[in-house]
Tab-separated table of C-alpha atoms and ligand atoms in Angstrom:
chain	number	residue	atom	x	y	z
A	154	UNK	CA	94.122	95.087	108.427
A	155	UNK	CA	96.645	93.708	105.962
A	156	UNK	CA	99.685	92.133	107.458
A	157	UNK	CA	102.075	94.655	105.956
A	158	UNK	CA	105.130	93.282	107.738
A	159	UNK	CA	105.044	89.880	105.979
A	160	UNK	CA	104.401	90.720	102.364
A	161	UNK	CA	102.715	88.176	100.157
A	162	UNK	CA	105.034	87.801	97.123
A	163	UNK	CA	102.108	87.632	94.684
A	164	UNK	CA	99.081	89.226	96.369
A	165	UNK	CA	97.220	89.541	93.051
A	166	UNK	CA	96.837	85.754	92.839
A	167	UNK	CA	93.640	84.485	94.404
A	168	UNK	CA	92.259	87.981	94.907
A	169	UNK	CA	88.582	88.280	94.000
A	170	UNK	CA	88.485	89.601	90.460
A	171	UNK	CA	86.552	92.827	90.849
A	172	UNK	CA	87.203	94.007	87.335
A	173	UNK	CA	87.143	90.820	85.357
A	174	UNK	CA	85.243	92.254	82.427
A	175	UNK	CA	88.112	94.705	81.899
A	176	UNK	CA	85.934	97.321	80.269
A	177	UNK	CA	87.614	100.702	80.211
A	178	UNK	CA	85.908	103.339	82.359
A	179	UNK	CA	88.357	105.884	80.998
A	180	UNK	CA	90.366	105.845	77.814
A	181	UNK	CA	93.328	108.108	77.364
A	182	UNK	CA	94.777	108.619	73.869
A	183	UNK	CA	97.973	110.401	72.939
A	184	UNK	CA	97.888	112.672	75.967
A	185	UNK	CA	100.583	115.342	75.868
A	186	UNK	CA	100.905	118.037	78.527
A	187	UNK	CA	103.215	121.041	78.560
A	188	UNK	CA	103.953	123.674	81.205
A	189	UNK	CA	105.050	126.974	79.653
A	190	UNK	CA	105.836	125.087	76.454
A	191	UNK	CA	107.981	122.453	78.192
A	192	UNK	CA	106.573	118.922	77.806
A	193	UNK	CA	105.872	117.087	81.073
A	194	UNK	CA	103.993	114.122	79.575
A	195	UNK	CA	104.206	112.913	75.987
A	196	UNK	CA	101.929	110.650	73.953
A	197	UNK	CA	100.381	108.730	76.821
A	198	UNK	CA	97.820	106.147	75.714
A	199	UNK	CA	96.173	104.038	78.382
A	200	UNK	CA	92.837	102.388	79.165
A	201	UNK	CA	91.727	102.592	82.808
A	202	UNK	CA	89.565	99.580	83.516
A	203	UNK	CA	86.202	99.895	85.209
A	204	UNK	CA	86.126	98.921	88.900
A	205	UNK	CA	89.879	98.330	88.968
A	206	UNK	CA	92.583	99.960	90.996
A	207	UNK	CA	95.184	101.170	88.524
A	208	UNK	CA	98.475	102.104	90.171
A	209	UNK	CA	100.569	104.747	88.424
A	210	UNK	CA	104.203	104.273	89.358
A	211	UNK	CA	107.476	105.797	88.243
A	212	UNK	CA	110.210	108.098	89.479
A	213	UNK	CA	109.622	111.575	90.780
A	214	UNK	CA	108.962	114.191	88.101
A	215	UNK	CA	107.805	111.768	85.392
A	216	UNK	CA	104.319	113.278	85.237
A	217	UNK	CA	102.224	111.084	87.528
A	218	UNK	CA	100.437	113.976	89.248
A	219	UNK	CA	100.118	115.770	85.930
A	220	UNK	CA	98.394	112.703	84.470
A	221	UNK	CA	95.871	112.573	87.328
A	222	UNK	CA	95.115	116.270	87.092
A	223	UNK	CA	94.223	115.942	83.399
A	224	UNK	CA	91.523	113.399	84.223
A	225	UNK	CA	89.354	115.940	86.046
A	226	UNK	CA	90.734	119.028	84.268
A	227	UNK	CA	92.543	120.397	87.326
A	228	UNK	CA	95.139	121.339	84.691
A	229	UNK	CA	92.765	124.156	83.666
A	230	UNK	CA	93.751	125.895	86.899
A	231	UNK	CA	97.453	126.000	86.027
A	232	UNK	CA	98.457	129.049	83.948
A	233	UNK	CA	100.696	128.077	81.023
A	234	UNK	CA	99.569	124.457	81.020
A	235	UNK	CA	98.373	122.955	77.718
A	236	UNK	CA	96.781	119.533	77.317
A	237	UNK	CA	96.447	117.744	73.969
A	238	UNK	CA	95.031	114.347	73.133
A	239	UNK	CA	91.778	112.705	74.052
A	240	UNK	CA	90.291	111.460	77.308
A	241	UNK	CA	86.945	109.689	77.316
A	242	UNK	CA	84.906	108.952	80.415
A	243	UNK	CA	82.090	106.823	79.039
A	244	UNK	CA	80.528	109.040	76.392
A	245	UNK	CA	82.047	112.207	77.828
A	246	UNK	CA	84.886	113.911	75.956
A	247	UNK	CA	86.731	115.184	79.043
A	248	UNK	CA	89.008	117.638	77.231
A	249	UNK	CA	86.180	119.281	75.273
A	250	UNK	CA	86.109	122.969	76.178
A	251	UNK	CA	82.324	122.796	76.643
A	252	UNK	CA	82.454	120.176	79.402
A	253	UNK	CA	80.699	121.185	82.627
A	254	UNK	CA	83.658	121.170	85.017
A	255	UNK	CA	81.570	121.062	88.190
A	256	UNK	CA	79.786	117.965	86.886
A	257	UNK	CA	83.064	116.416	85.720
A	258	UNK	CA	84.722	116.892	89.103
A	259	UNK	CA	81.713	115.369	90.793
A	260	UNK	CA	82.146	112.260	88.640
A	261	UNK	CA	85.925	112.247	89.036
A	262	UNK	CA	86.871	112.902	92.661
A	263	UNK	CA	90.375	113.540	93.914
A	264	UNK	CA	92.378	112.824	97.069
A	265	UNK	CA	95.782	114.408	97.597
A	266	UNK	CA	98.877	113.444	99.533
A	267	UNK	CA	98.216	115.989	102.279
A	268	UNK	CA	94.700	115.692	103.685
A	269	UNK	CA	92.875	118.924	102.818
A	270	UNK	CA	89.590	119.050	104.737
A	271	UNK	CA	87.736	122.360	104.629
A	272	UNK	CA	88.478	124.479	107.735
A	273	UNK	CA	84.937	123.758	108.902
A	274	UNK	CA	83.310	121.257	111.218
A	275	UNK	CA	83.524	117.529	110.508
A	276	UNK	CA	79.842	117.527	109.619
A	277	UNK	CA	80.053	120.564	107.333
A	278	UNK	CA	82.844	118.951	105.333
A	279	UNK	CA	80.172	116.538	104.122
A	280	UNK	CA	77.042	118.716	104.128
A	281	UNK	CA	78.714	121.448	102.061
A	282	UNK	CA	79.330	119.313	98.950
A	283	UNK	CA	75.959	117.602	99.391
A	284	UNK	CA	74.016	120.872	99.477
A	285	UNK	CA	76.220	122.471	96.797
A	286	UNK	CA	75.370	119.640	94.405
A	287	UNK	CA	71.770	119.487	95.709
A	288	UNK	CA	72.158	115.806	96.570
A	289	UNK	CA	70.556	115.897	100.009
A	290	UNK	CA	68.834	118.356	102.312
A	291	UNK	CA	66.905	118.461	105.578
A	292	UNK	CA	66.711	115.246	107.583
A	293	UNK	CA	68.268	113.198	104.769
A	294	UNK	CA	71.523	115.088	105.311
A	295	UNK	CA	72.093	113.497	108.728
A	296	UNK	CA	71.576	110.004	107.343
A	297	UNK	CA	73.909	110.650	104.436
A	298	UNK	CA	76.592	112.065	106.729
A	299	UNK	CA	76.361	109.028	109.015
A	300	UNK	CA	76.487	106.622	106.081
A	301	UNK	CA	79.528	108.385	104.593
A	302	UNK	CA	81.382	108.380	107.913
A	303	UNK	CA	80.582	104.697	108.427
A	304	UNK	CA	81.872	103.929	104.929
A	305	UNK	CA	85.315	105.250	105.908
A	306	UNK	CA	85.260	103.754	109.403
A	307	UNK	CA	85.066	107.170	111.113
A	308	UNK	CA	81.560	107.130	112.556
A	309	UNK	CA	82.433	105.540	115.892
A	310	UNK	CA	85.399	107.882	116.265
A	311	UNK	CA	83.579	111.161	115.561
A	312	UNK	CA	79.831	110.616	116.121
A	313	UNK	CA	79.980	112.475	119.451
A	314	UNK	CA	81.812	115.501	118.016
A	315	UNK	CA	80.460	116.222	114.549
A	316	UNK	CA	80.625	119.960	115.281
A	317	UNK	CA	84.348	119.842	116.102
A	318	UNK	CA	86.742	121.348	113.540
A	319	UNK	CA	87.851	118.834	110.930
A	320	UNK	CA	91.385	120.155	111.389
A	321	UNK	CA	91.346	118.866	114.997
A	322	UNK	CA	91.346	115.290	113.668
A	323	UNK	CA	94.540	113.266	113.256
A	324	UNK	CA	96.132	113.110	109.785
A	325	UNK	CA	94.741	109.657	109.084
A	326	UNK	CA	91.255	110.681	110.237
A	327	UNK	CA	91.449	113.806	108.061
A	328	UNK	CA	92.378	111.693	105.046
A	329	UNK	CA	89.424	109.365	105.709
A	330	UNK	CA	87.158	112.423	106.020
A	331	UNK	CA	88.468	113.629	102.641
A	332	UNK	CA	87.615	110.221	101.198
A	333	UNK	CA	84.118	110.467	102.697
A	334	UNK	CA	83.776	113.963	101.222
A	335	UNK	CA	84.631	112.566	97.785
A	336	UNK	CA	82.378	109.519	98.194
A	337	UNK	CA	79.231	111.474	99.155
A	338	UNK	CA	79.196	112.805	95.601
A	339	UNK	CA	78.920	109.224	94.289
A	340	UNK	CA	81.803	109.573	91.848
A	341	UNK	CA	82.558	107.080	89.077
A	342	UNK	CA	86.288	107.552	89.377
A	343	UNK	CA	88.517	108.415	92.334
A	344	UNK	CA	91.964	109.861	91.723
A	345	UNK	CA	94.402	109.318	94.592
A	346	UNK	CA	97.754	111.090	94.537
A	347	UNK	CA	100.038	109.287	97.014
A	348	UNK	CA	97.170	109.234	99.519
A	349	UNK	CA	99.085	107.426	102.259
A	350	UNK	CA	102.540	108.907	101.973
A	351	UNK	CA	102.058	111.819	104.403
A	352	UNK	CA	100.591	109.558	107.112
A	353	UNK	CA	102.234	107.574	109.878
A	354	UNK	CA	102.512	103.823	109.140
A	355	UNK	CA	99.450	102.820	111.188
A	356	UNK	CA	97.214	105.478	109.641
A	357	UNK	CA	98.648	104.708	106.197
A	358	UNK	CA	97.654	101.058	106.661
A	359	UNK	CA	94.103	102.014	107.638
A	360	UNK	CA	93.728	104.347	104.636
A	361	UNK	CA	95.253	101.770	102.291
A	362	UNK	CA	92.822	99.091	103.492
A	363	UNK	CA	89.951	101.504	103.054
A	364	UNK	CA	90.996	102.313	99.491
A	365	UNK	CA	91.349	98.613	98.757
A	366	UNK	CA	87.811	98.037	100.030
A	367	UNK	CA	86.520	100.477	97.379
A	368	UNK	CA	87.816	98.349	94.492
A	369	UNK	CA	84.989	96.999	92.388
A	370	UNK	CA	82.577	99.778	93.373
A	371	UNK	CA	84.649	102.637	92.017
A	372	UNK	CA	87.307	102.995	89.375
A	373	UNK	CA	90.447	103.984	91.253
A	374	UNK	CA	93.575	105.582	89.825
A	375	UNK	CA	96.279	105.794	92.454
A	376	UNK	CA	99.706	107.348	92.124
A	377	UNK	CA	102.203	105.756	94.436
A	378	UNK	CA	105.969	105.727	94.511
A	379	UNK	CA	105.738	102.939	97.058
A	380	UNK	CA	106.188	99.816	94.947
A	381	UNK	CA	105.383	97.512	97.862
A	382	UNK	CA	102.039	99.277	98.129
A	383	UNK	CA	101.444	98.935	94.383
A	384	UNK	CA	102.098	95.198	94.697
A	385	UNK	CA	99.630	94.908	97.582
A	386	UNK	CA	96.744	96.817	96.073
A	387	UNK	CA	96.938	97.192	92.296
A	388	UNK	CA	94.831	95.315	89.784
A	389	UNK	CA	96.562	97.113	86.916
A	390	UNK	CA	99.860	98.941	86.861
A	391	UNK	CA	101.104	101.718	84.570
A	392	UNK	CA	104.794	102.550	84.692
A	393	UNK	CA	105.853	106.044	83.606
A	394	UNK	CA	109.432	106.942	82.823
A	395	UNK	CA	111.319	109.975	81.568
A	396	UNK	CA	112.242	109.899	77.886
A	397	UNK	CA	113.729	112.903	76.173
A	398	UNK	CA	112.793	115.194	79.050
A	399	UNK	CA	109.130	114.155	79.328
A	400	UNK	CA	107.210	111.384	81.027
A	401	UNK	CA	106.042	108.540	78.789
A	402	UNK	CA	104.263	105.270	79.425
A	403	UNK	CA	106.740	102.394	79.274
A	404	UNK	CA	104.522	99.576	80.444
A	405	UNK	CA	100.914	98.848	81.318
A	406	UNK	CA	99.208	95.604	82.272
A	407	UNK	CA	97.756	93.619	85.106
A	408	UNK	CA	99.754	93.623	88.341
A	409	UNK	CA	100.652	89.980	87.663
A	410	UNK	CA	101.980	90.776	84.176
A	411	UNK	CA	103.932	93.859	85.178
A	412	UNK	CA	105.446	92.506	88.388
A	413	UNK	CA	106.025	88.894	87.312
A	414	UNK	CA	106.952	89.305	83.658
A	415	UNK	CA	107.791	92.942	82.966
A	416	UNK	CA	108.087	93.547	79.233
A	417	UNK	CA	110.707	96.282	79.453
A	418	UNK	CA	114.211	96.299	80.813
A	419	UNK	CA	113.535	99.655	82.480
A	420	UNK	CA	110.477	98.289	84.287
A	421	UNK	CA	112.271	95.139	85.358
A	422	UNK	CA	115.156	97.163	86.831
A	423	UNK	CA	112.846	99.701	88.440
A	424	UNK	CA	110.583	97.076	89.973
A	425	UNK	CA	113.583	95.145	91.224
A	426	UNK	CA	114.728	98.312	92.992
A	427	UNK	CA	117.798	98.730	90.783
A	428	UNK	CA	116.671	102.049	89.268
A	429	UNK	CA	114.343	104.855	90.151
B	86	ADP	P1	105.344	113.420	89.499
B	86	ADP	O1	103.991	113.529	90.118
B	86	ADP	O2	105.570	112.159	88.725
B	86	ADP	O3	106.462	113.654	90.475
B	86	ADP	P2	104.626	115.933	88.184
B	86	ADP	O4	103.440	115.638	87.349
B	86	ADP	O5	104.393	116.637	89.471
B	86	ADP	O6	105.479	114.587	88.398
B	86	ADP	O7	105.631	116.817	87.349
B	86	ADP	C1	106.043	116.482	86.026
B	86	ADP	C2	106.863	117.629	85.468
B	86	ADP	O8	106.024	118.780	85.289
B	86	ADP	C3	108.001	118.088	86.376
B	86	ADP	O9	109.084	118.469	85.575
B	86	ADP	C4	107.413	119.284	87.085
B	86	ADP	O10	108.422	120.193	87.450
B	86	ADP	C5	106.507	119.877	86.029
B	86	ADP	N1	105.358	120.558	86.657
B	86	ADP	C6	104.390	119.985	87.422
B	86	ADP	N2	103.488	120.900	87.821
B	86	ADP	C7	103.885	122.082	87.299
B	86	ADP	C8	103.368	123.430	87.351
B	86	ADP	N3	102.253	123.712	88.016
B	86	ADP	N4	104.058	124.382	86.685
B	86	ADP	C9	105.195	124.104	86.005
B	86	ADP	N5	105.726	122.869	85.920
B	86	ADP	C10	105.091	121.866	86.546
B	87	MG	MG1	103.409	113.830	92.109
């Protein structure tokens, strides 16, 4: 586990470069979102690099969760929400009305602040998405379930009670199960909305380390209002800020650029803990 109590002042230095080619997996252009006509995000343009962990930081209410929910069209579920602009995931035009939403959400998985396992057994939390998407059946299901639970470090903890309710697990275990449930679908992108902030410090550390271990294999977009966490884990950082009543992007770059030489006064003050 990371030694969270003695923070490295520049953890991005010397870290294996998992996303050196810096090819965008997602490109976001001029994204504007309104709720009942009131803008929540305005004109956001941002590349999300392949295999990188991009941290989205900024004060409460500046549109971080809204941004994530555009990327897999969860915004479609909110009455009165409009989304304008362009989001590309490879060749896919995410905001095109004809997009297959089930397929999109398989490619772009999501983890929320509060773990939300299905009120089913531990095993069924994984077999349900697998059978729904016809990814495994019969004997292959057991192998896939074991592999997924091993990937999130849960196998040894739950192997003897796969039929137990997922809701009987601790918060940290539930969050790891939710990660496993997303990973069995072999997504390209994982969206993480403050995934550690509802957990106790020990469990938060375990989940953070797990997320960090996924860098390189998946493109990760993680909202966090914990700047120390962003410093520890981010390859790239996007800072959102309120301007004229709506969230806008004030700065985007590598963690080294944004934390060491922030380009904006607002970012410098926010990152120094003076504002926000
Ligand atoms: P953050 O995640 O940065 O705290 P949000 O994306 O949750 O910010 O919210 C941005 C703005 O959009 C806020 O003003 C919030 O009240 C508004 N908002 C978010 N979700 C909804 C919704 N479902 N209906 C109406 N307004 C919303
Ligand atoms: Mg939020």
